[in-house]
mmCIF file of C-alpha atoms in Angstrom:
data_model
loop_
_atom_site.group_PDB
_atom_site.id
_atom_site.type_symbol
_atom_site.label_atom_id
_atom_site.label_comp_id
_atom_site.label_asym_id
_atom_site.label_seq_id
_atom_site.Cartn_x
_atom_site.Cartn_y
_atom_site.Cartn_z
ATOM 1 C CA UNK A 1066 0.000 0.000 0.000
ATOM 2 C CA UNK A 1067 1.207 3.704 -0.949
ATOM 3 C CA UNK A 1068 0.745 6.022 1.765
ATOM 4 C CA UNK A 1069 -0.750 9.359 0.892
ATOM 5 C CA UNK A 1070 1.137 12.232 2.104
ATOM 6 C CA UNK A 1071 -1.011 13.019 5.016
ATOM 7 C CA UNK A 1072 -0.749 9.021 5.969
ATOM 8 C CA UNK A 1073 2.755 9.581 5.776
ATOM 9 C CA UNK A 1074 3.249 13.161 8.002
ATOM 10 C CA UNK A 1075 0.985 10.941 10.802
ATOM 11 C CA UNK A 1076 3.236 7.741 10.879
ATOM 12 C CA UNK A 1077 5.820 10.170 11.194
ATOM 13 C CA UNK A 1078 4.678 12.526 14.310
ATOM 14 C CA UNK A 1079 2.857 9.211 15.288
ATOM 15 C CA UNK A 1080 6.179 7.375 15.569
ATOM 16 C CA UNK A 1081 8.680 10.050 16.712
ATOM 17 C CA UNK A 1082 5.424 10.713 20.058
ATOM 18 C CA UNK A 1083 5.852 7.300 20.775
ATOM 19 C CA UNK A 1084 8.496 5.305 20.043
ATOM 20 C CA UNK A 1085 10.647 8.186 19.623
ATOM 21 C CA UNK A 1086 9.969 9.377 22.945
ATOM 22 C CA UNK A 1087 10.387 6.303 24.678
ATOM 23 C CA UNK A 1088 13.774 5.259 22.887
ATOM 24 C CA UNK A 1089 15.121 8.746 24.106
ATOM 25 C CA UNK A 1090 14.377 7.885 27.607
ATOM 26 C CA UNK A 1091 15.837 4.930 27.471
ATOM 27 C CA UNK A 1092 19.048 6.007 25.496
ATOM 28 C CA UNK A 1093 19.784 9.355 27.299
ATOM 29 C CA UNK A 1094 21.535 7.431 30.552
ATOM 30 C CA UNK A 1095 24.248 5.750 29.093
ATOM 31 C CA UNK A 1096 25.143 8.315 25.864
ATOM 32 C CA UNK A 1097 28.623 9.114 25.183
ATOM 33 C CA UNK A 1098 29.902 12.358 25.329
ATOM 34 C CA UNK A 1099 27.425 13.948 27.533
ATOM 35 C CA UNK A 1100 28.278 16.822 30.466
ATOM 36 C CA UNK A 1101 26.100 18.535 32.895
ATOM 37 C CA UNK A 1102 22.741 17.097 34.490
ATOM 38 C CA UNK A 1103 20.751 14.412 33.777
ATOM 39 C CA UNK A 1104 17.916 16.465 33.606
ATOM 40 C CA UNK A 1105 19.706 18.971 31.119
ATOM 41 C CA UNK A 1106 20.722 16.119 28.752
ATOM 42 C CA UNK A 1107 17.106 15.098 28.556
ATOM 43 C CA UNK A 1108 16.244 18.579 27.787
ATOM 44 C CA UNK A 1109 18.742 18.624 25.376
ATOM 45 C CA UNK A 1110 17.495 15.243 23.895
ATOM 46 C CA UNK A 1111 14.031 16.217 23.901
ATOM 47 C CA UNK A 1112 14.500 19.476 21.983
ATOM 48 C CA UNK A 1113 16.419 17.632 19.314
ATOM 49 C CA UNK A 1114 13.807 15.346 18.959
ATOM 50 C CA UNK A 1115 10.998 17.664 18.498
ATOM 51 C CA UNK A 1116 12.981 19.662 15.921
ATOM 52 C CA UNK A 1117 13.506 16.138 14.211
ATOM 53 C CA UNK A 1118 9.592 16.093 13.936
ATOM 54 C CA UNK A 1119 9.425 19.764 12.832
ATOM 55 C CA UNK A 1120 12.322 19.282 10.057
ATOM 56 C CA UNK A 1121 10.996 15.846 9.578
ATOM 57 C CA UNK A 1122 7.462 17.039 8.056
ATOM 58 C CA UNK A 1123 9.631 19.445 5.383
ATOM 59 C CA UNK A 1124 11.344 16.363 4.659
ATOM 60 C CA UNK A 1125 8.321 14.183 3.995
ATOM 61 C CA UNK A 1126 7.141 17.105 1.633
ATOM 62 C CA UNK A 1127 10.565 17.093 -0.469
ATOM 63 C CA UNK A 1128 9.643 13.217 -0.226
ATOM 64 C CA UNK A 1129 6.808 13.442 -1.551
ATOM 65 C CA UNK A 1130 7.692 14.957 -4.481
ATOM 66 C CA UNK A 1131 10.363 13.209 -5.013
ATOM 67 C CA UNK A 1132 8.345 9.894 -5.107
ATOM 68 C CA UNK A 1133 6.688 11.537 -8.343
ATOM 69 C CA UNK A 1134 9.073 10.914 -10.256
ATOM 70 C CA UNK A 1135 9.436 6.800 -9.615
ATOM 71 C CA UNK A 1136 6.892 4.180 -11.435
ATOM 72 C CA UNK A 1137 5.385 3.014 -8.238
ATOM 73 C CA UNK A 1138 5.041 6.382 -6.644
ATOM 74 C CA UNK A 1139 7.156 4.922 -3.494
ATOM 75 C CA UNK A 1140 10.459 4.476 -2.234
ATOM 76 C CA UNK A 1141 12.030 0.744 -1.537
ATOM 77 C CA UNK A 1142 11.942 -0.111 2.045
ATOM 78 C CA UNK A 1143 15.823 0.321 2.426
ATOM 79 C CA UNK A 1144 15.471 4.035 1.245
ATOM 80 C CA UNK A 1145 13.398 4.428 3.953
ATOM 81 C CA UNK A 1146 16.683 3.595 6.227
ATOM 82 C CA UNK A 1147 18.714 5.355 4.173
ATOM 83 C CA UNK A 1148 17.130 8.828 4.531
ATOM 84 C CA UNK A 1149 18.449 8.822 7.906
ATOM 85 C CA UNK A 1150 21.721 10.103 6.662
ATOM 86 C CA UNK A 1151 20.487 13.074 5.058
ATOM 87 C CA UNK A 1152 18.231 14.386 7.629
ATOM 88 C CA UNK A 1153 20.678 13.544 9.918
ATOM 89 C CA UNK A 1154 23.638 15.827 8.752
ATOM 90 C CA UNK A 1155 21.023 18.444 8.380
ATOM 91 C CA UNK A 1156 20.395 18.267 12.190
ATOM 92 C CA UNK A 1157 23.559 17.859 12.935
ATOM 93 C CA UNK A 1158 24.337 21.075 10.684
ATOM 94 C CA UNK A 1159 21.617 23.207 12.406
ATOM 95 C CA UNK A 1160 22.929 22.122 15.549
ATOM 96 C CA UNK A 1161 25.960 23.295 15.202
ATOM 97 C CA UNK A 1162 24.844 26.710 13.577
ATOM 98 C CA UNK A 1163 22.627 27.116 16.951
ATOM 99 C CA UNK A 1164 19.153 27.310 14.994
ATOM 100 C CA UNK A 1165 17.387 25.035 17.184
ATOM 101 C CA UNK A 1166 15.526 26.816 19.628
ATOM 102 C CA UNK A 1167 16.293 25.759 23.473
ATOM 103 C CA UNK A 1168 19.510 23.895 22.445
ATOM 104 C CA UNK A 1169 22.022 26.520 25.438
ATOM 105 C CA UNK A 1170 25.249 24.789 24.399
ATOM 106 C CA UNK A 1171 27.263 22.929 21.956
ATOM 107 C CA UNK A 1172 26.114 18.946 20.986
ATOM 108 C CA UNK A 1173 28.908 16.566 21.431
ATOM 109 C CA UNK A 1174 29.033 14.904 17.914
ATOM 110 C CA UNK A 1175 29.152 11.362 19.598
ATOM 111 C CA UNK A 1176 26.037 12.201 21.643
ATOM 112 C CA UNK A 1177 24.217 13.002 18.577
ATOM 113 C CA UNK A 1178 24.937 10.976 16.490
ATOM 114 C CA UNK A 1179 24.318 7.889 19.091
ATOM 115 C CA UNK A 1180 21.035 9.232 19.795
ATOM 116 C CA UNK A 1181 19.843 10.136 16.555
ATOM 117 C CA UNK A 1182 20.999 6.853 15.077
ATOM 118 C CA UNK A 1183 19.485 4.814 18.048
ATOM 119 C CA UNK A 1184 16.303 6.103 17.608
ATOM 120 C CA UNK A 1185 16.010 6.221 13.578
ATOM 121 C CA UNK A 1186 16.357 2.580 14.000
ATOM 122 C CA UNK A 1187 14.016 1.859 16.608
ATOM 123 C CA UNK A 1188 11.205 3.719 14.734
ATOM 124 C CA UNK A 1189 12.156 2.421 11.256
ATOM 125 C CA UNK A 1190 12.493 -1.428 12.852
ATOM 126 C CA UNK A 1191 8.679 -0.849 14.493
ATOM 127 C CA UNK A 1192 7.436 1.177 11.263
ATOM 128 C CA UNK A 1193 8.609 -1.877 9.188
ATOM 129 C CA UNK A 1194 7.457 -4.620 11.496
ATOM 130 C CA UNK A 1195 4.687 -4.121 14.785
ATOM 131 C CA UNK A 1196 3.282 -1.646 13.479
ATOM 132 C CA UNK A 1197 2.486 -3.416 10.229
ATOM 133 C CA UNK A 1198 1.570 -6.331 11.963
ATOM 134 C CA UNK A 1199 -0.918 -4.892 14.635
ATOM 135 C CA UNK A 1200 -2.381 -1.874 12.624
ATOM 136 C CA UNK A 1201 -3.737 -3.338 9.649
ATOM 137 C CA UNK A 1202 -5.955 -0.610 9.057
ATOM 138 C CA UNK A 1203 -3.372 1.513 8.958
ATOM 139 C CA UNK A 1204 -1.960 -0.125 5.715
ATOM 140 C CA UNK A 1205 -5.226 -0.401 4.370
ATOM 141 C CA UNK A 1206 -5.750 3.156 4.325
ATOM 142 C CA UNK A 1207 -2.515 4.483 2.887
ATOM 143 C CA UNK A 1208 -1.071 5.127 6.072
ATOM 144 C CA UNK A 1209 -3.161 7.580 7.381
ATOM 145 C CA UNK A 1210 -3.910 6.899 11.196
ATOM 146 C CA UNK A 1211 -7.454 8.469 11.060
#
């Protein structure tokens, strides 16, 4: 099943409120490169997350249109993975030119990049398995949610 573009901007907010959010809890403990409070690397974390969602919905546009272009009007499952790389360095890139709102101080690359690349993963593993298997509807409607 294709998803539509609003099926796709759901799964993505959809997946980034819940598995996103509880991957970062889980991974914010033990990343490398971290200083200060707990409490501030979670803040930290959770900022970078929520612009991930904000950049992520221009991202599914420029998708989107992208898609146009092939036969099937969808990417292959492994591009999918692989767009973690260039949304990635574009975080990383705004990061590092301080245009993320709440972000006080400098990201440790290594902190980053663990966390981003943790929770990619996570939501692209349950994206491409649970969730296909327990929300049927989901599929069935293009990936919309409602």
């Amino acid at each position: 099943m294709i998803p539509t573009l609003a099926g796709r901007l759901q799964t993505r907010i959809f997946l980034l409120a819940t598995v996103g959010v509880v991957l970062t809890a889980l991974v914010v403990p033990v990343l490398p490169g971290t200083s200060g409070s707990l409490a501030e690397t979670y803040r930290t974390a959770y900022l970078i997350l929520l612009a991930v969602a904000v950049a992520g919905l221009g991202w599914e546009l420029l998708y989107h249109l992208l898609m146009q272009f092939r036969w099937d009007k969808d990417w292959p499952t492994l591009f999918g993975l692989l767009t973690s790389v260039p949304e990635g360095l574009l975080m990383w890139v705004l990061l590092e030119a301080g245009l993320v709102p709440g972000i006080g101080g400098p990201v440790a690359f290594s902190t980053f990049a663990a966390m981003f690349t943790l929770v990619w993963l996570g939501q692209w593993l349950f994206a491409n398995g649970p969730m296909r298997v327990l929300s049927v509807q989901w599929r069935l409607r293009g990936g919309r949610l409602f």
